[in-house]
């Protein structure tokens, strides 16, 4: 008996997966790549078309299916860009003022919250996230156990979440 | 709530410590795990902020700057030791006891009045009511606002020199006929009242109010 394609609510899929696809694309291409949003739109369009054509058979989850399309599209994009770069220099990216303003505001709120933390929490955030030491290295530097480092990191993030929550 | 097994890899992923297959497995996971994706977004904001702001974000503010906004009284409070606090408490109690113990002795003491040419007066005010403006006929009485603490009033009527004086316990006094006869139309007068306590202490002095009796037609 032939497998029927699963019923998918495309609106729901787009709403749920656009942020995830955007994150993956930005992470892979870099947030300063000017056309990352075009890549996201192309991925979403491809997903909609493939689902509408019945190409998604439900062999994997819809999440995995979208992840596969996203990864392939990113690789294609990088290949195309590499070809372009060989012939013509890439134009200087124009910053998106809205995106920048929003990010700046968010970063400002987070920065203020970090400054209000106790020194022992700031210290562990500095060593782990800014200096990018491993958990064991941070533990050695501070003379505490790696487990204690994890506890401090988690607690610092819980405090920040509380402070930032609107 | 049970923690997702992949949650421990969030930092490694965001700090680019995951490569190859583990990285792909993690990425595929967060496409299927909304909880992990929420944490990734939140952590990414934190790391991006830290990276973009630099190390200064972790520096403690200089002591002077930090203390500048602390109110002076809080600094004073925080600088007191428990022993100093005890001393301050005892001193304050002693002052309060002294004030309340000594106050009754001074309560009925006479205020100081200096009744000279310039009429320097300190004490409660005594308000004169009638007559306070020029009058058509010779006044038959003088009236002022009573004072609660006053047991006796002394009134003085001047016409160049002292024309008449009397004492009363009321806030009104009738002018004797013989005094009325000495108050002639067209003349200018001044009057003043002083209030005394039951112990005979002067407690208030009015201002000296002038009036004129209208000239006869």
XYZ file of C-alpha atoms in Angstrom:
383
model
C 0.000 0.000 0.000
C 1.379 3.464 -0.971
C 2.213 5.847 1.905
C 0.096 9.004 1.873
C 1.968 12.287 2.637
C 1.147 13.530 6.148
C -1.235 16.487 6.458
C 0.839 19.591 7.219
C -0.470 23.009 8.258
C 1.913 25.165 6.219
C 1.039 28.377 8.005
C 1.935 26.804 11.298
C 5.152 25.393 9.844
C 6.246 28.784 8.510
C 5.483 30.571 11.788
C 7.307 27.917 13.811
C 10.335 27.322 11.605
C 11.170 30.750 10.159
C 13.042 31.804 13.340
C 14.879 28.455 13.473
C 15.874 28.625 9.800
C 16.907 32.296 10.248
C 19.106 31.387 13.197
C 20.816 28.534 11.357
C 21.385 30.691 8.234
C 22.763 33.614 10.240
C 25.016 31.284 12.213
C 26.345 29.646 9.052
C 26.703 32.731 6.844
C 27.296 35.357 9.515
C 24.779 38.000 10.610
C 26.599 40.637 8.546
C 26.027 38.794 5.280
C 23.624 41.152 3.507
C 21.513 38.490 1.774
C 20.972 36.055 4.639
C 17.287 36.976 4.671
C 17.025 36.111 0.968
C 18.430 32.679 1.756
C 15.843 32.241 4.543
C 13.029 33.204 2.149
C 14.318 30.775 -0.458
C 14.395 27.955 2.113
C 10.839 28.704 3.287
C 9.611 28.873 -0.341
C 11.279 25.538 -1.112
C 9.696 23.916 1.958
C 6.226 25.155 0.983
C 6.629 23.967 -2.621
C 7.969 20.540 -1.644
C 5.238 19.963 0.933
C 2.558 21.107 -1.539
C 3.957 18.733 -4.208
C 3.778 15.917 -1.692
C 7.544 15.395 -1.662
C 7.539 15.283 2.159
C 6.539 11.672 2.838
C 6.841 11.779 6.629
C 9.886 9.457 6.688
C 11.495 11.919 9.074
C 10.099 14.717 11.228
C 9.199 17.969 9.475
C 11.957 19.601 11.540
C 14.612 17.270 10.166
C 13.202 17.726 6.662
C 13.468 21.531 6.924
C 16.942 21.234 8.460
C 18.116 19.195 5.456
C 16.712 21.745 2.966
C 18.284 24.598 4.948
C 21.723 22.962 5.100
C 21.719 22.227 1.326
C 20.600 25.766 0.476
C 23.352 27.245 2.656
C 25.982 25.088 0.926
C 24.626 26.162 -2.494
C 24.705 29.793 -1.437
C 28.321 29.550 -0.260
C 29.310 27.854 -3.579
C 27.591 30.598 -5.607
C 29.234 33.311 -3.532
C 32.640 31.726 -3.966
C 32.176 31.805 -7.769
C 31.060 35.460 -7.641
C 33.978 36.389 -5.430
C 36.406 34.864 -7.943
C 35.151 37.233 -10.678
C 33.795 40.359 -8.992
C 34.521 41.740 -5.536
C 31.529 41.560 -3.186
C 29.777 44.887 -2.594
C 30.055 46.385 0.874
C 27.072 45.171 2.948
C 24.603 47.832 3.983
C 23.528 47.573 7.593
C 19.850 47.159 8.343
C 19.071 50.111 10.638
C 15.980 48.486 12.198
C 17.792 45.266 12.939
C 20.726 47.158 14.365
C 18.557 49.396 16.534
C 16.631 46.431 17.908
C 19.792 44.456 18.572
C 21.480 47.458 20.147
C 18.586 47.973 22.519
C 18.504 44.305 23.464
C 22.260 44.201 23.949
C 22.054 47.328 26.110
C 19.483 45.703 28.406
C 21.565 42.539 28.711
C 24.752 44.552 29.320
C 23.124 46.549 32.123
C 21.867 43.348 33.719
C 25.340 41.776 33.571
C 26.841 44.829 35.280
C 24.442 44.414 38.172
C 25.585 40.860 38.877
C 27.795 40.026 41.830
C 31.540 39.896 41.038
C 31.690 36.097 41.387
C 29.085 35.694 38.632
C 30.645 38.324 36.383
C 34.001 36.635 36.811
C 32.739 33.258 35.673
C 30.873 34.778 32.675
C 34.003 36.661 31.696
C 36.277 33.622 31.804
C 33.846 31.223 30.181
C 32.074 33.282 27.511
C 34.441 36.172 26.853
C 37.835 34.530 27.267
C 36.379 31.210 26.090
C 38.184 29.091 28.646
C 36.805 25.583 29.130
C 34.859 24.696 32.232
C 37.915 22.902 33.670
C 40.175 25.863 32.942
C 37.742 28.265 34.618
C 37.576 25.919 37.608
C 41.353 25.835 37.867
C 41.639 29.608 37.524
C 39.074 30.242 40.257
C 40.098 27.368 42.492
C 36.666 25.780 42.477
C 35.287 22.542 41.044
C 34.018 22.342 37.430
C 30.611 21.489 38.842
C 30.669 24.726 40.824
C 31.533 26.594 37.605
C 28.451 25.101 35.914
C 26.300 26.032 38.903
C 27.526 29.617 38.817
C 26.968 29.870 35.074
C 23.444 28.509 35.401
C 22.640 30.712 38.365
C 24.027 33.812 36.621
C 21.821 33.096 33.622
C 18.780 32.565 35.838
C 19.429 35.936 37.477
C 19.860 37.629 34.089
C 16.615 36.064 32.859
C 14.816 37.485 35.895
C 16.330 40.940 35.419
C 15.659 41.085 31.692
C 12.127 39.678 31.815
C 9.700 42.478 30.794
C 11.155 19.280 34.246
C 13.487 16.774 32.575
C 16.530 18.408 30.995
C 17.160 17.721 27.302
C 20.355 15.711 26.687
C 21.453 18.181 24.030
C 21.122 21.201 26.335
C 24.688 20.727 27.563
C 25.993 21.270 24.034
C 24.447 24.715 23.583
C 27.533 26.587 24.768
C 29.865 24.408 22.710
C 27.765 25.020 19.609
C 27.576 28.787 20.105
C 31.285 29.012 20.927
C 32.072 27.004 17.757
C 33.461 24.029 19.625
C 31.245 21.544 17.791
C 32.362 20.309 14.407
C 31.305 17.704 11.842
C 28.759 15.091 12.782
C 28.157 16.221 16.414
C 27.456 19.707 15.104
C 25.004 18.407 12.485
C 23.284 16.199 15.056
C 22.919 19.169 17.369
C 21.550 21.407 14.603
C 19.069 18.762 13.523
C 18.048 18.452 17.158
C 17.230 22.106 17.669
C 15.150 22.064 14.495
C 13.021 19.513 16.347
C 13.273 20.806 19.932
C 11.589 24.170 20.646
C 12.865 24.142 24.225
C 16.510 23.860 23.150
C 15.990 26.462 20.442
C 14.620 28.972 22.971
C 17.676 28.416 25.169
C 19.998 28.763 22.169
C 18.473 32.130 21.208
C 18.721 33.405 24.770
C 22.318 32.196 25.205
C 23.282 33.610 21.806
C 22.064 37.062 22.856
C 24.120 36.811 26.040
C 27.292 35.701 24.263
C 26.906 38.248 21.426
C 26.456 41.028 23.984
C 29.517 39.938 25.958
C 31.603 39.647 22.793
C 30.454 42.970 21.356
C 30.795 44.969 24.600
C 34.183 43.601 25.534
C 35.807 42.970 28.892
C 34.800 46.330 30.430
C 31.324 44.953 30.984
C 32.723 42.809 33.809
C 34.723 45.531 35.477
C 33.547 46.819 38.810
C 32.840 50.505 38.800
C 35.514 52.602 40.560
C 34.830 52.955 44.258
C 34.338 56.735 44.051
C 31.854 56.410 41.229
C 30.000 53.615 42.955
C 29.787 55.557 46.181
C 28.701 58.795 44.540
C 25.090 57.765 44.203
C 24.867 56.258 47.668
C 23.087 58.802 49.865
C 25.219 60.425 52.517
C 23.043 59.107 55.333
C 23.509 55.517 54.130
C 27.264 55.995 54.100
C 27.064 57.409 57.625
C 24.870 54.552 58.772
C 27.114 51.926 57.270
C 30.218 53.514 58.806
C 28.859 53.236 62.404
C 29.907 50.253 64.472
C 27.337 48.621 66.837
C 29.143 50.218 69.780
C 28.887 53.682 68.196
C 25.208 53.038 67.521
C 24.710 52.211 71.209
C 26.430 55.470 72.217
C 24.261 57.471 69.833
C 21.128 55.793 71.233
C 22.067 56.539 74.865
C 22.916 60.158 74.029
C 19.623 60.657 72.223
C 17.684 59.173 75.148
C 19.526 61.429 77.613
C 18.710 64.521 75.547
C 15.032 63.566 75.355
C 14.840 62.948 79.118
C 16.535 66.276 79.840
C 14.185 68.157 77.507
C 11.007 66.619 78.914
C 12.152 66.893 82.529
C 13.128 70.534 82.324
C 10.391 71.761 80.011
C 7.614 72.100 82.671
C 9.838 74.366 84.749
C 10.144 76.778 81.868
C 6.613 76.454 80.610
C 5.162 79.225 82.814
C 8.185 81.407 82.914
C 7.549 84.923 81.735
C 8.489 85.696 78.207
C 10.846 88.597 77.928
C 9.330 91.898 76.928
C 11.130 95.132 76.398
C 8.616 97.894 76.436
C 10.529 100.981 75.593
C 10.153 103.659 72.964
C 10.501 101.142 70.178
C 8.184 98.554 71.765
C 10.269 95.451 71.303
C 7.926 92.632 72.251
C 8.263 88.877 72.283
C 5.503 86.553 73.390
C 1.969 85.670 72.422
C 0.100 88.215 70.379
C -2.840 90.021 71.852
C -5.281 91.436 69.321
C -7.198 94.598 70.017
C -10.724 94.723 68.548
C -12.404 98.006 69.402
C -11.791 100.869 68.916
C -9.144 100.390 66.266
C -10.148 103.143 63.844
C -11.300 106.717 64.261
C -14.627 106.961 66.065
C -17.479 109.497 65.897
C -18.142 109.567 69.655
C -16.244 108.925 72.850
C -15.890 105.144 73.216
C -17.689 103.667 76.190
C -15.760 100.374 76.221
C -12.560 98.727 74.991
C -12.506 95.125 73.658
C -9.798 92.626 72.639
C -9.515 88.942 71.818
C -9.245 86.803 74.939
C -6.197 84.596 75.514
C -6.659 81.126 76.983
C -3.664 81.440 79.304
C -4.508 84.946 80.518
C -5.935 85.339 84.021
C -5.894 89.142 84.032
C -5.571 91.998 81.569
C -4.303 95.500 82.189
C -5.403 98.241 79.844
C -3.652 101.587 79.415
C -5.067 104.597 77.607
C -2.695 107.291 76.472
C -3.214 110.834 75.420
C 0.347 112.106 75.249
C 0.867 110.634 78.724
C -1.063 107.954 80.556
C -4.672 109.001 80.782
C -6.205 105.933 82.398
C -5.328 102.375 83.291
C -7.307 99.527 84.787
C -7.284 95.765 85.297
C -9.938 93.181 84.432
C -10.387 89.456 84.039
C -12.664 89.878 80.995
C -11.669 90.703 77.453
C -13.785 93.825 77.562
C -13.833 96.769 79.891
C -16.195 99.738 80.284
C -14.584 103.140 80.317
C -15.437 104.988 83.566
C -17.567 108.077 83.114
C -14.890 110.381 84.521
C -12.386 109.050 81.964
C -14.950 109.469 79.172
C -15.337 113.092 80.204
C -11.583 113.615 79.808
C -11.663 112.236 76.255
C -12.518 115.224 74.109
C -13.658 115.267 70.482
C -10.860 115.925 67.952
C -8.194 114.425 70.197
C -6.021 111.458 69.307
C -5.560 108.536 71.735
C -3.664 105.287 71.945
C -4.458 102.197 73.935
C -2.696 98.992 74.804
C -3.518 95.818 76.723
C -1.163 93.486 78.582
C -2.116 89.951 79.593
C -0.912 88.237 82.773
C -0.922 84.604 83.850
C -2.480 83.349 87.094
C 0.994 83.603 88.643
C 1.172 87.250 87.648
C 3.646 86.744 84.830
C 3.333 88.938 81.767
C 2.459 86.654 78.856
C 1.323 88.998 76.084
C 1.347 92.618 75.094
C -0.781 94.137 72.350
C 0.454 96.702 69.929
C -0.413 100.288 70.715
C -3.446 101.189 68.619
C -4.285 104.805 67.883
C -7.673 106.293 67.232
C -9.157 109.777 66.979
C -12.534 111.015 68.174
C -14.223 112.971 65.383
C -14.204 116.726 66.019
C -17.493 118.265 67.172
C -19.511 120.016 64.422
